């Protein structure tokens, strides 16, 4: 069965610092992996996704993630944090033929000036 | 292109009442998904509709139900409301039936408060 674990429910960085949000998955089949961002009182916005092919995936707003099969990880990074990046971030994996996205518990990113 | 829209934005009900939440998918999308985001429980899959049929449901009681209309819009009904049904209900849509790698695009949600 597929599952997702996000390490760290809260991450705090200074503006301009590296952002690293961790996601590990469990899947018995090749996974399709997603990162979504949720700003306060809003829905989810897709940042990036991995389906097949290149393991380094670039997304919107300068974010990228690398699929590492050997480590069952899909960590999200951004070289330089901006105040506007403060939000909650969710890693998710699809379950084949079910329509279901399984989400991690989310990581709240705080960016300090 | 308009995104997924949901109505109402906020809904306040009392225990035992029924709530109806509405969702319009992105034009051309045939699949609609519903998720519940409750405090402390995270995002949980509720229902998947495609081509007017319920394709899958999550681990929720039967008082959570819905339907999809011929124009692909969808309705989520929650009967006999309980306090723990208070949550943000998110609707999403995707362009193709049962294609796991397709992105699900989310609406802004309906905040349901049960008093």
XYZ file of N, CA and C in Angstrom:
684
model
N 0.844 -1.192 0.000
C 0.000 0.000 0.000
C 0.879 1.241 0.000
N 0.392 2.251 -0.701
C 1.162 3.487 -0.781
C 0.992 4.331 0.472
N 2.041 5.049 0.822
C 1.982 5.990 1.935
C 3.031 7.060 1.736
N 2.864 8.147 2.472
C 3.791 9.276 2.384
C 4.090 9.773 3.787
N 5.341 10.039 4.052
C 5.749 10.598 5.332
C 6.527 11.880 5.097
N 6.081 12.932 5.717
C 6.825 14.189 5.663
C 7.508 14.394 7.004
N 8.802 14.542 6.948
C 9.590 14.686 8.166
C 9.654 16.149 8.564
N 9.112 16.433 9.742
C 9.094 17.808 10.223
C 7.785 18.488 9.901
N 6.989 18.753 10.919
C 5.712 19.414 10.671
C 5.897 20.927 10.534
N 6.997 21.442 11.075
C 7.305 22.859 10.968
C 8.769 23.028 10.603
N 9.025 23.872 9.621
C 10.388 24.215 9.233
C 10.485 25.729 9.189
N 11.533 26.251 9.799
C 11.741 27.693 9.824
C 13.083 28.018 9.190
N 13.081 28.946 8.247
C 14.319 29.364 7.587
C 14.357 30.887 7.527
N 15.518 31.412 7.334
C 15.656 32.857 7.130
C 15.484 33.188 5.660
N 15.012 34.375 5.389
C 14.871 34.811 4.001
C 16.231 34.715 3.321
N 16.244 34.118 2.126
C 17.481 33.928 1.377
C 18.175 32.613 1.643
N 17.749 31.893 2.653
C 18.364 30.604 2.982
C 17.759 29.484 2.148
N 18.461 28.353 2.149
C 17.985 27.162 1.436
C 16.739 26.601 2.122
N 15.784 26.214 1.298
C 14.604 25.515 1.799
C 14.729 24.035 1.454
N 14.541 23.176 2.455
C 14.543 21.724 2.237
C 13.375 21.132 3.008
N 12.419 20.592 2.289
C 11.277 19.928 2.898
C 11.335 18.462 2.499
N 11.256 17.590 3.511
C 11.517 16.173 3.273
C 10.241 15.365 3.087
N 10.322 14.437 2.146
C 9.203 13.551 1.862
C 9.743 12.170 1.529
N 9.247 11.165 2.230
C 9.559 9.778 1.904
C 8.262 9.051 1.576
N 8.337 8.148 0.657
C 7.134 7.451 0.218
C 7.326 5.954 0.338
N 6.216 5.270 0.329
C 6.214 3.818 0.273
C 5.261 3.423 -0.837
N 5.752 2.625 -1.766
C 4.903 2.218 -2.878
C 5.397 0.896 -3.438
N 4.465 0.022 -3.733
C 4.817 -1.280 -4.297
C 4.949 -1.222 -5.809
N 4.550 -0.116 -6.389
C 4.654 0.070 -7.832
C 5.351 1.400 -8.075
N 5.863 1.604 -9.292
C 6.484 2.912 -9.569
C 5.522 4.033 -9.215
N 5.974 4.959 -8.377
C 5.042 5.979 -7.880
C 4.933 7.192 -8.785
N 3.789 7.845 -8.704
C 3.647 9.188 -9.239
C 3.577 10.107 -8.022
N 4.465 11.079 -7.966
C 4.631 11.899 -6.770
C 4.371 13.358 -7.068
N 3.795 14.036 -6.120
C 3.378 15.421 -6.278
C 3.778 16.237 -5.036
N 4.052 17.516 -5.271
C 4.145 18.493 -4.197
C 3.123 19.585 -4.479
N 2.316 19.847 -3.426
C 1.335 20.923 -3.487
C 1.661 21.936 -2.393
N 1.237 23.181 -2.621
C 1.372 24.222 -1.613
C -0.019 24.773 -1.293
N -0.233 25.082 -0.023
C -1.510 25.647 0.403
C -1.248 26.925 1.203
N -1.696 28.038 0.678
C -1.620 29.305 1.392
C -2.835 29.410 2.309
N -2.748 30.210 3.354
C -3.847 30.296 4.321
C -5.196 30.550 3.657
N -6.158 29.746 4.071
C -7.543 29.887 3.604
C -7.686 29.728 2.089
N -6.825 28.925 1.516
C -6.918 28.662 0.080
C -6.855 27.163 -0.182
N -7.093 26.799 -1.446
C -6.959 25.404 -1.846
C -5.509 25.050 -2.104
N -5.305 23.914 -2.733
C -3.966 23.424 -3.020
C -3.535 23.819 -4.424
N -2.279 24.219 -4.528
C -1.723 24.573 -5.835
C -0.566 23.628 -6.133
N -0.547 23.077 -7.337
C 0.531 22.163 -7.705
C 1.839 22.918 -7.869
N 2.884 22.409 -7.192
C 4.222 22.967 -7.365
C 4.977 22.212 -8.461
N 4.918 20.872 -8.371
C 5.612 20.037 -9.343
C 5.158 18.596 -9.167
N 5.506 17.762 -10.171
C 5.172 16.352 -10.074
C 6.221 15.514 -10.776
N 6.346 14.290 -10.314
C 7.206 13.314 -10.959
C 6.343 12.153 -11.444
N 6.489 11.839 -12.734
C 5.781 10.663 -13.262
C 6.819 9.665 -13.744
N 7.481 9.965 -14.814
C 8.562 9.098 -15.291
C 9.652 9.991 -15.883
N 10.794 9.384 -16.229
C 11.823 10.160 -16.907
C 12.778 10.829 -15.950
N 13.133 12.048 -16.247
C 14.136 12.786 -15.481
C 13.771 12.821 -14.002
N 14.746 12.495 -13.167
C 14.467 12.395 -11.733
C 14.516 13.738 -11.032
N 15.127 14.728 -11.654
C 15.128 16.081 -11.088
C 14.003 16.861 -11.761
N 13.048 17.257 -10.971
C 11.856 17.905 -11.502
C 11.844 19.364 -11.067
N 11.641 20.235 -12.024
C 11.560 21.660 -11.711
C 10.095 22.093 -11.714
N 9.781 22.938 -10.746
C 8.410 23.390 -10.632
C 8.302 24.901 -10.678
N 7.186 25.377 -10.165
C 6.957 26.820 -10.182
C 7.652 27.487 -9.001
N 7.810 28.793 -9.103
C 8.353 29.609 -8.011
C 9.750 29.190 -7.563
N 10.516 28.586 -8.453
C 11.898 28.240 -8.153
C 12.085 26.952 -7.373
N 11.037 26.209 -7.148
C 11.140 24.946 -6.417
C 11.548 23.804 -7.350
N 12.229 22.832 -6.784
C 12.530 21.616 -7.507
C 12.573 20.449 -6.528
N 12.473 19.248 -7.071
C 12.502 18.042 -6.240
C 13.215 16.950 -7.008
N 13.864 16.076 -6.273
C 14.580 14.975 -6.899
C 14.005 13.649 -6.427
N 13.627 12.830 -7.394
C 13.131 11.486 -7.102
C 14.335 10.563 -6.926
N 14.441 9.962 -5.730
C 15.522 9.012 -5.460
C 14.901 7.684 -5.070
N 14.901 6.785 -6.025
C 14.251 5.483 -5.802
C 14.949 4.702 -4.691
N 16.270 4.753 -4.669
C 17.022 3.970 -3.686
C 16.749 4.435 -2.262
N 16.392 5.708 -2.118
C 16.114 6.260 -0.793
C 14.609 6.446 -0.562
N 13.809 6.072 -1.528
C 12.341 6.291 -1.512
C 12.023 7.702 -1.030
N 12.699 8.674 -1.642
C 12.508 10.054 -1.222
C 12.149 10.951 -2.393
N 11.543 12.058 -2.058
C 11.158 13.067 -3.057
C 11.181 14.416 -2.334
N 12.349 14.831 -1.919
C 12.503 16.055 -1.137
C 12.360 17.297 -2.005
N 11.766 18.321 -1.440
C 11.521 19.592 -2.135
C 12.572 20.609 -1.698
N 13.149 21.313 -2.659
C 14.161 22.309 -2.319
C 13.929 23.606 -3.083
N 14.479 24.670 -2.510
C 14.526 25.968 -3.177
C 15.789 26.657 -2.681
N 16.612 27.142 -3.578
C 17.917 27.680 -3.159
C 17.826 28.876 -2.212
N 16.817 29.721 -2.416
C 16.756 30.956 -1.655
C 15.311 31.263 -1.280
N 15.009 31.204 0.014
C 13.632 31.403 0.469
C 13.216 32.862 0.357
N 11.952 33.022 0.017
C 11.340 34.350 -0.041
C 10.197 34.382 0.957
N 9.911 35.566 1.460
C 8.830 35.694 2.445
C 7.519 35.105 1.922
N 7.293 35.238 0.633
C 6.048 34.746 0.049
C 5.967 33.222 0.001
N 7.064 32.545 0.334
C 7.048 31.067 0.349
C 6.409 30.509 1.618
N 6.150 31.360 2.590
C 5.539 30.896 3.838
C 4.158 30.322 3.544
N 3.991 29.043 3.842
C 2.761 28.325 3.505
C 2.877 26.909 4.062
N 1.862 26.100 3.782
C 1.932 24.686 4.128
C 2.149 23.874 2.854
N 3.045 22.921 2.946
C 3.439 22.129 1.789
C 3.077 20.669 2.010
N 2.494 20.073 0.978
C 2.057 18.686 1.051
C 2.707 17.862 -0.044
N 3.240 16.729 0.353
C 3.730 15.728 -0.581
C 2.622 14.693 -0.751
N 2.468 14.165 -1.962
C 1.387 13.213 -2.196
C 1.811 12.168 -3.215
N 1.182 10.997 -3.119
C 1.413 9.912 -4.069
C 0.059 9.405 -4.539
N -0.017 9.041 -5.807
C -1.284 8.509 -6.308
C -1.330 7.006 -6.103
N -2.544 6.520 -5.944
C -2.795 5.087 -5.862
C -3.450 4.686 -7.169
N -2.783 3.816 -7.913
C -3.208 3.490 -9.279
C -4.664 3.074 -9.363
N -5.354 3.663 -10.339
C -6.724 3.285 -10.692
C -7.751 3.509 -9.579
N -7.425 4.323 -8.614
C -8.379 4.596 -7.540
C -8.831 6.041 -7.522
N -8.141 6.910 -8.260
C -8.440 8.334 -8.208
C -7.941 8.998 -6.940
N -7.290 8.222 -6.096
C -6.945 8.731 -4.770
C -5.536 9.301 -4.731
N -5.412 10.476 -4.144
C -4.117 11.014 -3.760
C -3.948 10.770 -2.265
N -2.817 10.203 -1.885
C -2.506 10.043 -0.468
C -1.515 11.130 -0.099
N -1.886 11.916 0.888
C -1.078 13.062 1.277
C -0.279 12.769 2.541
N 0.871 13.418 2.625
C 1.575 13.475 3.887
C 0.859 14.438 4.816
N 1.353 14.526 6.028
C 0.697 15.347 7.035
C 0.941 16.838 6.845
N 1.826 17.170 5.947
C 2.077 18.579 5.664
C 3.230 19.150 6.478
N 3.912 20.095 5.881
C 4.989 20.828 6.554
C 4.716 22.315 6.417
N 4.651 22.984 7.563
C 4.459 24.436 7.542
C 5.819 25.106 7.451
N 6.000 25.892 6.426
C 7.259 26.622 6.235
C 7.098 28.049 6.733
N 7.946 28.416 7.663
C 8.011 29.789 8.158
C 9.270 30.432 7.593
N 9.161 31.646 7.080
C 10.313 32.368 6.563
C 10.500 33.630 7.399
N 11.652 33.712 8.030
C 11.931 34.846 8.916
C 12.717 35.929 8.168
N 12.386 37.171 8.435
C 13.113 38.254 7.734
C 14.547 38.393 8.230
N -8.132 30.631 -18.527
C -9.011 29.475 -18.288
C -9.402 29.461 -16.810
N -10.683 29.333 -16.549
C -11.159 29.334 -15.171
C -10.726 28.048 -14.481
N -10.409 28.185 -13.200
C -10.027 27.021 -12.422
C -11.246 26.328 -11.847
N -11.005 25.422 -10.923
C -12.081 24.725 -10.223
C -12.761 25.729 -9.285
N -14.066 25.761 -9.333
C -14.804 26.659 -8.457
C -15.668 25.856 -7.507
N -15.830 26.394 -6.299
C -16.634 25.729 -5.284
C -17.559 26.741 -4.630
N -18.730 26.256 -4.242
C -19.663 27.118 -3.521
C -20.437 26.295 -2.499
N -20.835 26.903 -1.396
C -20.446 28.254 -0.975
C -19.020 28.269 -0.415
N -18.533 29.437 -0.099
C -17.207 29.541 0.508
C -17.244 29.065 1.951
N -18.276 29.468 2.628
C -18.478 29.076 4.024
C -19.899 28.565 4.190
N -20.041 27.603 5.101
C -21.353 27.030 5.370
C -21.418 26.697 6.853
N -22.446 27.208 7.504
C -22.618 26.935 8.927
C -23.923 26.168 9.101
N -23.827 25.030 9.757
C -24.981 24.178 9.992
C -24.987 23.736 11.457
N -26.102 23.165 11.873
C -26.163 22.593 13.215
C -26.218 21.075 13.120
N -25.892 20.445 14.216
C -25.885 18.979 14.258
C -27.218 18.405 13.771
N -27.121 17.373 12.962
C -28.304 16.698 12.466
C -28.818 17.233 11.129
N -28.384 18.441 10.763
C -28.819 18.999 9.480
C -28.062 18.354 8.326
N -28.462 18.734 7.113
C -27.791 18.283 5.905
C -27.050 19.449 5.267
N -25.900 19.148 4.677
C -25.130 20.166 3.961
C -24.938 19.723 2.514
N -25.015 20.708 1.613
C -24.767 20.448 0.199
C -23.684 21.378 -0.295
N -22.628 20.801 -0.839
C -21.495 21.552 -1.339
C -21.401 21.312 -2.842
N -21.027 22.352 -3.566
C -21.006 22.274 -5.021
C -19.631 22.554 -5.599
N -19.381 21.942 -6.758
C -18.070 22.053 -7.404
C -18.249 22.077 -8.918
N -17.552 23.002 -9.557
C -17.507 23.024 -11.025
C -16.065 22.790 -11.467
N -15.845 21.751 -12.261
C -14.467 21.436 -12.663
C -13.970 22.383 -13.751
N -12.698 22.279 -14.016
C -12.119 23.005 -15.133
C -12.766 22.498 -16.423
N -13.029 23.425 -17.339
C -13.660 23.044 -18.594
C -12.851 21.958 -19.301
N -13.540 20.887 -19.707
C -12.871 19.783 -20.392
C -12.455 18.656 -19.472
N -12.490 18.894 -18.167
C -12.155 17.835 -17.212
C -13.389 16.997 -16.931
N -13.188 15.681 -16.869
C -14.333 14.798 -16.648
C -14.344 14.177 -15.256
N -13.197 14.137 -14.610
C -13.117 13.528 -13.283
C -13.166 14.594 -12.198
N -13.933 14.313 -11.158
C -14.042 15.203 -10.004
C -13.762 14.391 -8.740
N -12.994 14.988 -7.863
C -12.602 14.340 -6.611
C -12.993 15.246 -5.439
N -13.335 14.603 -4.326
C -13.610 15.355 -3.097
C -12.665 14.878 -1.999
N -12.158 15.851 -1.238
C -11.272 15.569 -0.113
C -11.772 16.346 1.105
N -11.518 15.777 2.277
C -11.803 16.462 3.528
C -10.493 16.833 4.194
N -10.391 18.086 4.622
C -9.216 18.519 5.373
C -9.690 18.985 6.747
N -9.625 18.068 7.692
C -10.059 18.360 9.055
C -8.850 18.590 9.930
N -9.034 19.441 10.920
C -7.936 19.790 11.823
C -7.420 18.528 12.507
N -6.136 18.321 12.377
C -5.521 17.174 13.032
C -5.614 15.866 12.271
N -6.399 15.844 11.202
C -6.565 14.598 10.434
C -5.947 14.667 9.048
N -5.519 15.844 8.646
C -4.891 15.967 7.344
C -5.894 15.886 6.207
N -5.373 15.660 5.021
C -6.191 15.590 3.810
C -6.572 14.143 3.551
N -7.875 13.900 3.490
C -8.347 12.536 3.275
C -9.275 12.473 2.059
N -9.042 11.456 1.236
C -9.835 11.227 0.036
C -11.246 10.809 0.420
N -12.227 11.453 -0.193
C -13.636 11.153 0.062
C -14.275 10.380 -1.086
N -14.277 10.985 -2.272
C -15.034 10.424 -3.397
C -14.365 10.788 -4.712
N -14.608 9.922 -5.698
C -14.161 10.165 -7.068
C -15.341 9.904 -7.997
N -15.660 10.905 -8.820
C -16.703 10.765 -9.833
C -16.107 10.960 -11.215
N -16.599 10.169 -12.138
C -16.196 10.328 -13.528
C -17.320 9.877 -14.437
N -17.597 10.674 -15.458
C -18.657 10.364 -16.414
C -19.972 10.044 -15.705
N -20.242 10.774 -14.638
C -21.515 10.618 -13.939
C -21.591 9.460 -12.967
N -20.523 8.703 -12.864
C -20.534 7.521 -11.999
C -19.590 7.712 -10.813
N -19.951 7.144 -9.665
C -19.039 7.095 -8.537
C -18.036 5.987 -8.799
N -16.767 6.339 -8.864
C -15.721 5.357 -9.198
C -15.035 4.788 -7.955
N -14.972 5.589 -6.912
C -14.300 5.131 -5.702
C -14.703 6.038 -4.550
N -14.694 5.489 -3.333
C -14.929 6.308 -2.170
C -13.940 5.948 -1.092
N -13.631 6.911 -0.258
C -12.699 6.673 0.837
C -13.420 6.086 2.040
N -12.723 6.037 3.140
C -13.234 5.420 4.350
C -14.121 6.404 5.127
N -15.271 6.684 4.563
C -16.230 7.592 5.178
C -17.588 6.896 5.230
N -18.419 7.252 6.210
C -19.732 6.599 6.321
C -20.644 6.987 5.162
N -21.708 6.200 4.963
C -22.621 6.422 3.823
C -23.340 7.759 3.861
N -23.353 8.446 5.014
C -24.022 9.742 5.034
C -23.250 10.793 4.227
N -22.053 10.438 3.818
C -21.325 11.263 2.841
C -21.631 10.682 1.460
N -22.269 11.476 0.634
C -22.611 10.992 -0.702
C -22.531 12.155 -1.676
N -22.697 11.836 -2.931
C -22.647 12.913 -3.910
C -23.132 12.444 -5.248
N -22.957 13.306 -6.205
C -23.283 12.944 -7.577
C -22.544 13.855 -8.533
N -22.509 13.407 -9.785
C -21.909 14.209 -10.844
C -22.960 14.400 -11.924
N -23.084 15.614 -12.374
C -24.108 15.962 -13.342
C -23.564 15.819 -14.778
N -24.479 15.828 -15.771
C -24.020 15.686 -17.164
C -23.003 16.728 -17.598
N -23.000 17.899 -16.968
C -22.006 18.924 -17.328
C -20.711 18.747 -16.526
N -20.598 17.632 -15.818
C -19.428 17.234 -15.023
C -19.286 17.971 -13.702
N -20.166 18.926 -13.405
C -20.135 19.521 -12.081
C -20.568 18.469 -11.058
N -20.295 18.755 -9.812
C -20.546 17.737 -8.792
C -21.096 18.367 -7.525
N -21.760 17.542 -6.764
C -22.355 17.935 -5.499
C -21.924 16.930 -4.442
N -21.554 17.428 -3.274
C -21.276 16.564 -2.128
C -22.351 16.829 -1.088
N -23.003 15.780 -0.648
C -24.017 15.893 0.390
C -23.542 15.198 1.661
N -23.728 15.879 2.765
C -23.404 15.282 4.052
C -24.674 15.328 4.889
N -25.211 14.148 5.205
C -26.437 14.052 5.987
C -26.125 13.877 7.463
N -27.124 14.182 8.281
C -27.019 13.961 9.731
C -25.677 14.480 10.250
N -25.458 15.756 10.052
C -24.160 16.351 10.375
C -23.761 16.127 11.832
N -22.473 15.844 11.992
C -21.879 15.694 13.316
C -20.811 16.769 13.490
N -20.498 17.050 14.755
C -19.522 18.107 15.038
C -18.201 17.849 14.326
N -17.808 16.572 14.246
C -16.515 16.247 13.649
C -16.500 16.362 12.126
N -17.649 16.693 11.538
C -17.670 16.938 10.090
C -17.158 18.331 9.755
N -16.947 19.147 10.762
C -16.401 20.488 10.539
C -15.022 20.358 9.908
N -14.871 20.960 8.740
C -13.624 20.796 7.990
C -13.672 21.679 6.753
N -12.535 21.732 6.075
C -12.476 22.336 4.747
C -12.664 21.203 3.743
N -13.619 21.343 2.861
C -13.881 20.331 1.847
C -13.360 20.854 0.510
N -12.431 20.098 -0.030
C -11.772 20.489 -1.269
C -12.247 19.616 -2.416
N -12.506 20.267 -3.517
C -12.852 19.576 -4.749
C -11.683 19.719 -5.718
N -11.450 18.687 -6.502
C -10.397 18.738 -7.515
C -10.925 18.133 -8.806
N -10.295 18.488 -9.904
C -10.669 17.867 -11.174
C -9.423 17.493 -11.954
N -9.569 16.526 -12.846
C -8.467 16.132 -13.723
C -9.041 15.817 -15.095
N -8.185 15.865 -16.115
C -8.704 15.794 -17.476
C -9.086 14.410 -17.986
N -8.501 13.360 -17.449
C -8.725 12.058 -18.054
C -9.154 11.034 -17.022
N -9.904 10.075 -17.478
C -10.422 9.052 -16.581
C -9.337 8.094 -16.133
N -9.163 7.984 -14.849
C -8.318 6.932 -14.288
C -6.858 6.981 -14.673
N -6.380 8.154 -15.059
C -4.959 8.264 -15.412
C -4.231 8.786 -14.191
N -3.520 7.903 -13.522
C -2.959 8.234 -12.215
C -1.970 9.373 -12.251
N -1.256 9.522 -13.375
C -0.243 10.578 -13.384
C -0.810 11.950 -13.712
N -2.095 12.012 -14.034
C -2.698 13.308 -14.295
C -2.783 14.131 -13.020
N -2.523 15.407 -13.166
C -2.606 16.308 -12.028
C -4.053 16.520 -11.613
N -4.282 16.525 -10.330
C -5.573 16.942 -9.803
C -5.452 18.420 -9.447
N -6.343 19.231 -10.037
C -6.350 20.673 -9.809
C -7.428 20.992 -8.789
N -7.039 21.713 -7.754
C -7.925 21.924 -6.630
C -8.620 23.278 -6.662
N -9.832 23.283 -6.123
C -10.557 24.511 -5.904
C -10.195 25.119 -4.572
N -10.797 26.259 -4.244
C -10.468 26.964 -3.002
C -11.078 26.351 -1.760
N -12.057 25.470 -1.936
C -12.644 24.793 -0.795
C -13.894 25.451 -0.251
N -14.654 24.645 0.483
C -15.806 25.116 1.254
C -15.523 24.809 2.716
N -15.589 25.848 3.533
C -15.373 25.658 4.976
C -16.719 25.343 5.604
N -16.888 24.114 6.090
C -18.126 23.694 6.755
C -17.910 23.724 8.256
N -18.773 24.432 8.932
C -18.742 24.488 10.399
C -20.050 23.926 10.920
N -19.937 22.927 11.791
C -21.114 22.307 12.387
C -21.177 22.698 13.859
N -22.281 23.334 14.232
C -22.421 23.814 15.615
C -23.315 22.898 16.432
